[in-house]
PDB file of C-alpha atoms in Angstrom:
ATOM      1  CA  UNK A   1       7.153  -5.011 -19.438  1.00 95.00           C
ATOM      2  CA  UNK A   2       5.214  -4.345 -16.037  1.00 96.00           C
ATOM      3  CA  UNK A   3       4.063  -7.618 -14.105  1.00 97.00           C
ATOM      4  CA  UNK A   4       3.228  -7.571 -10.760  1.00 98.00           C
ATOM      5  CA  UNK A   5       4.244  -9.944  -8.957  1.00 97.00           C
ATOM      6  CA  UNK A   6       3.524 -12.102  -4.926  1.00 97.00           C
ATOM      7  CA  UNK A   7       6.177 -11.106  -2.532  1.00 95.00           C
ATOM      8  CA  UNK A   8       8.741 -13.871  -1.307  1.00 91.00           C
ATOM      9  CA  UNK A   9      11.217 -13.195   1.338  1.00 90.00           C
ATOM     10  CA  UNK A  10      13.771 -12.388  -1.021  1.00 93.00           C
ATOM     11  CA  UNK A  11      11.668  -9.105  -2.283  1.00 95.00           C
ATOM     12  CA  UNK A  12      11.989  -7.819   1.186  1.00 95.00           C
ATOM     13  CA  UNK A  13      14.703  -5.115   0.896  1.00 96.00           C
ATOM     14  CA  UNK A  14      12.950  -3.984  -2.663  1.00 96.00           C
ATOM     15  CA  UNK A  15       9.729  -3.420  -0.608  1.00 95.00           C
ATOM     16  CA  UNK A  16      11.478  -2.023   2.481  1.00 95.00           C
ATOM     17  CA  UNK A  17      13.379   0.134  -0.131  1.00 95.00           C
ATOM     18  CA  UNK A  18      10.212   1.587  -1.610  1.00 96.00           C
ATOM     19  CA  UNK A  19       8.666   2.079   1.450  1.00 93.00           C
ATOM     20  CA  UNK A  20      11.344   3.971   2.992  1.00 93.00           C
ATOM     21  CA  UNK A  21      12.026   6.282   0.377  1.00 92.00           C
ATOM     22  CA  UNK A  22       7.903   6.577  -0.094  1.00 89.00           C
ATOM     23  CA  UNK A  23       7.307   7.310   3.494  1.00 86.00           C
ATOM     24  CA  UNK A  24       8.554  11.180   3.940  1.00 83.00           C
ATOM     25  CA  UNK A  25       5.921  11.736   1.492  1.00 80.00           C
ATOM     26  CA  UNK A  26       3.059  11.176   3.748  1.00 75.00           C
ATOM     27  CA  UNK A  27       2.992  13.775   6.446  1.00 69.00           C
ATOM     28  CA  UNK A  28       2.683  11.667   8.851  1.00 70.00           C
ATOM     29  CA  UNK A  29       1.976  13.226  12.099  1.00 64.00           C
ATOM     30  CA  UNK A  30       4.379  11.439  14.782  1.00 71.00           C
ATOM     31  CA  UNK A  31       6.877  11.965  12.351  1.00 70.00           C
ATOM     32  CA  UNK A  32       7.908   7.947  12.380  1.00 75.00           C
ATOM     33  CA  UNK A  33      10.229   7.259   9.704  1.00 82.00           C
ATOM     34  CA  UNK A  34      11.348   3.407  10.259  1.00 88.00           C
ATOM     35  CA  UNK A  35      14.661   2.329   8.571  1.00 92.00           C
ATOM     36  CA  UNK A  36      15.065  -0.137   6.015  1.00 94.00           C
ATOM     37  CA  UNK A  37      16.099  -2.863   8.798  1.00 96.00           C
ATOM     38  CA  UNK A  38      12.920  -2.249  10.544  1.00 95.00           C
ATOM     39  CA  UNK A  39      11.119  -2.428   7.465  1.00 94.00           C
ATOM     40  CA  UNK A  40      12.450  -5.934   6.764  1.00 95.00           C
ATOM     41  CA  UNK A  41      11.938  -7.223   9.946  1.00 95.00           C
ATOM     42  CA  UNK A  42       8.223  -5.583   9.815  1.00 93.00           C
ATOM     43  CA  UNK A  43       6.974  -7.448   6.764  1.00 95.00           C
ATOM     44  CA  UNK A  44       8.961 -10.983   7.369  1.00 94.00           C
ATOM     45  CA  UNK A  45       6.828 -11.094  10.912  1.00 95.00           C
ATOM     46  CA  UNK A  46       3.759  -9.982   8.890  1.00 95.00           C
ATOM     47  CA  UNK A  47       4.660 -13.093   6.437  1.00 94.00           C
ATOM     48  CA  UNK A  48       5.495 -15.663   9.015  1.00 93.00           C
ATOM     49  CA  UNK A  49       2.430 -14.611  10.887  1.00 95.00           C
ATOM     50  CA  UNK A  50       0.507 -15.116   7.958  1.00 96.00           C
ATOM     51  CA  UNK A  51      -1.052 -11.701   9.139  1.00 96.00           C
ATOM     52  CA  UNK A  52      -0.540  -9.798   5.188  1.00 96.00           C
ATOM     53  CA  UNK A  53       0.587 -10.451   1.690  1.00 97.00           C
ATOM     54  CA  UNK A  54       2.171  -8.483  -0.884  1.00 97.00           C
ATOM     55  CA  UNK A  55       2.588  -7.153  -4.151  1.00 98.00           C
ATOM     56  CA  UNK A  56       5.950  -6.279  -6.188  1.00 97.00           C
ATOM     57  CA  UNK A  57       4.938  -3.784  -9.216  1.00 98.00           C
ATOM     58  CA  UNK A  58       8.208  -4.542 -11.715  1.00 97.00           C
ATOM     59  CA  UNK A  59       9.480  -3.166 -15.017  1.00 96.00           C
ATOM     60  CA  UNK A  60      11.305  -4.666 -16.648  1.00 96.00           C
ATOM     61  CA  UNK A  61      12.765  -6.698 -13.972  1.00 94.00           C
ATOM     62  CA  UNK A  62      13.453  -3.374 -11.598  1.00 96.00           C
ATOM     63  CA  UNK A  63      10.992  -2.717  -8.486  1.00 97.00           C
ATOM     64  CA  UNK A  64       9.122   0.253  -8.780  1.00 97.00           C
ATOM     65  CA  UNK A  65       6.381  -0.181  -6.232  1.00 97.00           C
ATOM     66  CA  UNK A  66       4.754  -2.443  -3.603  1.00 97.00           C
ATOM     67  CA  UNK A  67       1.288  -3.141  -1.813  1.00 98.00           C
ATOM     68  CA  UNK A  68       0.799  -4.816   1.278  1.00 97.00           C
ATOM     69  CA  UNK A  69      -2.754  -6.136   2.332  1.00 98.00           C
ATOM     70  CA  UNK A  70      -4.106  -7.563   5.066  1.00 97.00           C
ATOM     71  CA  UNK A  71      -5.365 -11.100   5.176  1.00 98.00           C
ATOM     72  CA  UNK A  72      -7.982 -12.459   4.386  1.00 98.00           C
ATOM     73  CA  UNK A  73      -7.974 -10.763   1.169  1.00 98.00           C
ATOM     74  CA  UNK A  74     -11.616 -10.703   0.979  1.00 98.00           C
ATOM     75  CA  UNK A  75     -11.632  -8.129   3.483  1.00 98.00           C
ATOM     76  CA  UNK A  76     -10.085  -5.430   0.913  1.00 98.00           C
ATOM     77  CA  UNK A  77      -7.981  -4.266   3.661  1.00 98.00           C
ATOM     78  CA  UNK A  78      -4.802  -2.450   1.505  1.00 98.00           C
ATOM     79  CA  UNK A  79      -2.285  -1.470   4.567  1.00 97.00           C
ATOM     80  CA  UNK A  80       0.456  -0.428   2.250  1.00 96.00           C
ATOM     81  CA  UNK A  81       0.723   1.097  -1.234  1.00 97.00           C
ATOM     82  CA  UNK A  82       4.570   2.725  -1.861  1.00 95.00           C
ATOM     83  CA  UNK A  83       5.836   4.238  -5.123  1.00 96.00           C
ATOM     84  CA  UNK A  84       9.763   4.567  -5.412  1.00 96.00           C
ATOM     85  CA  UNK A  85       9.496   8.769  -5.188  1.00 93.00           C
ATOM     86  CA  UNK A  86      11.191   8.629  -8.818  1.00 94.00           C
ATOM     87  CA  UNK A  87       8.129   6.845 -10.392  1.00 94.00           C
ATOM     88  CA  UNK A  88       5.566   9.166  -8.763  1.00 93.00           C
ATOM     89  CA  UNK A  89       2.855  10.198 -11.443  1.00 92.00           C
ATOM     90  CA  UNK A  90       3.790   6.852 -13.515  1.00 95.00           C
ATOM     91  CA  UNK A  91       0.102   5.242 -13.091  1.00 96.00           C
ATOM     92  CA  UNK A  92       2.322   2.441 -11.147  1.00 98.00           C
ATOM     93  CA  UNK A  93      -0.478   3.062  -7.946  1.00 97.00           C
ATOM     94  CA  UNK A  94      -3.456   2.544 -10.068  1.00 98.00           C
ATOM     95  CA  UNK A  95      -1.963  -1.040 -11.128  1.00 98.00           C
ATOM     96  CA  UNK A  96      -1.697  -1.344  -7.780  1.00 98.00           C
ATOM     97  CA  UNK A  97      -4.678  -0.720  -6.785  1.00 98.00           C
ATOM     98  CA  UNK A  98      -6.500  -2.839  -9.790  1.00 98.00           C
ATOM     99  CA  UNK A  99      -4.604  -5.734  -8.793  1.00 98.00           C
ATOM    100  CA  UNK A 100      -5.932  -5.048  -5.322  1.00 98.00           C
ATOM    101  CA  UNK A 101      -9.708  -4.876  -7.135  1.00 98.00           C
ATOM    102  CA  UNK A 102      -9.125  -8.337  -8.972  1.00 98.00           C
ATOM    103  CA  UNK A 103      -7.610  -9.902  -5.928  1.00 98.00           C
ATOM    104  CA  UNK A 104     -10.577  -9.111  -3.429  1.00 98.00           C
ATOM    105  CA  UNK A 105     -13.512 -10.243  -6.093  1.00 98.00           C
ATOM    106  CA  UNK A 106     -11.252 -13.506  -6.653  1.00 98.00           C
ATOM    107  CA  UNK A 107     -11.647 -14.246  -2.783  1.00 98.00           C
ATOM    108  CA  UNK A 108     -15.333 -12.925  -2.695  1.00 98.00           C
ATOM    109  CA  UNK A 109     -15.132  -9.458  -1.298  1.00 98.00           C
ATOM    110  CA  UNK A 110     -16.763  -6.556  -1.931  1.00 98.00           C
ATOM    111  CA  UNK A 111     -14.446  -3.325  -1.387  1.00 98.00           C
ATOM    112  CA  UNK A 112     -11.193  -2.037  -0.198  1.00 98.00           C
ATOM    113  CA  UNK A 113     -10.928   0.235   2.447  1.00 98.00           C
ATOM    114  CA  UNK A 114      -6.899   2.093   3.428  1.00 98.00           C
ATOM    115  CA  UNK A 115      -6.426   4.711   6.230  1.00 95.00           C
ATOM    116  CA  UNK A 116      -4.333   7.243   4.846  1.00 94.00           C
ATOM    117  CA  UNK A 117      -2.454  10.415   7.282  1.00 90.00           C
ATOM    118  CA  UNK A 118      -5.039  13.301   7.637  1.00 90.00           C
ATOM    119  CA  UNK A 119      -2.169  15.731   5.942  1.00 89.00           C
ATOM    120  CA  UNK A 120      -1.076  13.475   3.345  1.00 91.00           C
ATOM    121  CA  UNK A 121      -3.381  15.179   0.824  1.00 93.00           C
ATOM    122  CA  UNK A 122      -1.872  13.603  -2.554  1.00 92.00           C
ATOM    123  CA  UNK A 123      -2.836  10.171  -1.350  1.00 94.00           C
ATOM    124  CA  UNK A 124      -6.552  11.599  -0.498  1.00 95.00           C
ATOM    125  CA  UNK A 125      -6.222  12.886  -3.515  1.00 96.00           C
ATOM    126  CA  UNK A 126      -5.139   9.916  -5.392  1.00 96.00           C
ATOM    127  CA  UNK A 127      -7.545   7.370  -3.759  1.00 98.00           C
ATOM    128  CA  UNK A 128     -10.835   9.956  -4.256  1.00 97.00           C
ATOM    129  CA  UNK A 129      -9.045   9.714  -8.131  1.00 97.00           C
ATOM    130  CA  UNK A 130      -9.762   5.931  -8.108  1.00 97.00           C
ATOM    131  CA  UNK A 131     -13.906   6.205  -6.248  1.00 98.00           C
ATOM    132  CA  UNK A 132     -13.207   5.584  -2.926  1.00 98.00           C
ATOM    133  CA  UNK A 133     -14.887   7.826  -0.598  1.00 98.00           C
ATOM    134  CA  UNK A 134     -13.803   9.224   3.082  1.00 96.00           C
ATOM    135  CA  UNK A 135     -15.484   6.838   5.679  1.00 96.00           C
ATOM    136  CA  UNK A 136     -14.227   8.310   9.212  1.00 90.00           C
ATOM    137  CA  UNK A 137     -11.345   9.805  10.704  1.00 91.00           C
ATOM    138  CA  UNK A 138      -9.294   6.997  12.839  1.00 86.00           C
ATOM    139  CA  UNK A 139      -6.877   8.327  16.166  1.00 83.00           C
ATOM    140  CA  UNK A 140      -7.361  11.744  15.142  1.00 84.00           C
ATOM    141  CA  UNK A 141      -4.057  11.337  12.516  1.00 87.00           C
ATOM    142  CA  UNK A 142      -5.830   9.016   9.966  1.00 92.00           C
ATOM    143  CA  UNK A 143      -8.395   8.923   7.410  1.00 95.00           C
ATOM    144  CA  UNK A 144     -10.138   5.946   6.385  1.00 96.00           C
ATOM    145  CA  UNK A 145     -11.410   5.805   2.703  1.00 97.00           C
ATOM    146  CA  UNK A 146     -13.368   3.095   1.280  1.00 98.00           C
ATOM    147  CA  UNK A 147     -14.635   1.751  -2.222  1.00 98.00           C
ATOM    148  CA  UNK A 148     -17.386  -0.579  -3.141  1.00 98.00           C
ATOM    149  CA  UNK A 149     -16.297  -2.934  -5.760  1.00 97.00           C
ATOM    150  CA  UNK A 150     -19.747  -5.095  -6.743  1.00 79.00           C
TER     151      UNK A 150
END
């Protein structure tokens, strides 16, 4: 069974997890590669700020994948989305990015917009997949795709 699920602080090594097994897949420019501790510490400021929330994807009770957005929700603003490299090709990201759909109508917005690395080429590819269209390039390293939901 597949439920995805609101992040609590005791998800925060499974997302850290996913994220830093994800992250040598996107080409990322600088080469920045945080650790696992970093990670942590990362998303429990962004959830004591009250800055982002996040999604668990689970299967039968084992984390496969996580999305982090930015708050307020209605601003579509998706500024994570990690597959555990095992699971890649699973159609875990598209649930991923549905639940990001439903969640940004339910709090009255209109699209979702994520920057992705200019070289990470399976995410462009993955996002253009799923109708969201190149907007602009962002600090020369990042490109900023967008979809219109309503």
């Amino acid at each position: 069974m597949i439920e995805i699920v609101d992040v609590t602080d005791n998800d925060l090594v499974d997302m850290a997890r996913i994220e830093s097994a994800s992250i040598v897949h996107e080409s990322r420019s600088d080469g920045y590669a945080p650790s696992i501790e970093e990670l942590i510490f990362l998303w429990g400021n962004r959830f004591l700020f009250k800055s982002h929330k996040a999604y668990l994807l689970k299967e039968n009770g084992a984390a496969k994948g996580m999305m982090g957005m930015q708050l307020p929700l209605k601003k579509g603003i998706i500024t994570a989305l990690y597959i555990d490299p095992q699971f890649f090709r699973m159609g875990y990201g598209k649930l991923l990015v549905a639940k990001a759909e439903q969640v940004v109508v339910a709090n009255g917005g209109n699209s979702l917009v994520v920057e992705v690395q200019k070289h990470n080429f399976r995410a462009q590819e993955f996002y253009k997949r799923l109708q969201f269209v190149e907007t602009k390039v962002k600090f020369t390293h990042l490109i900023e795709l967008k979809k219109e939901l309503v």
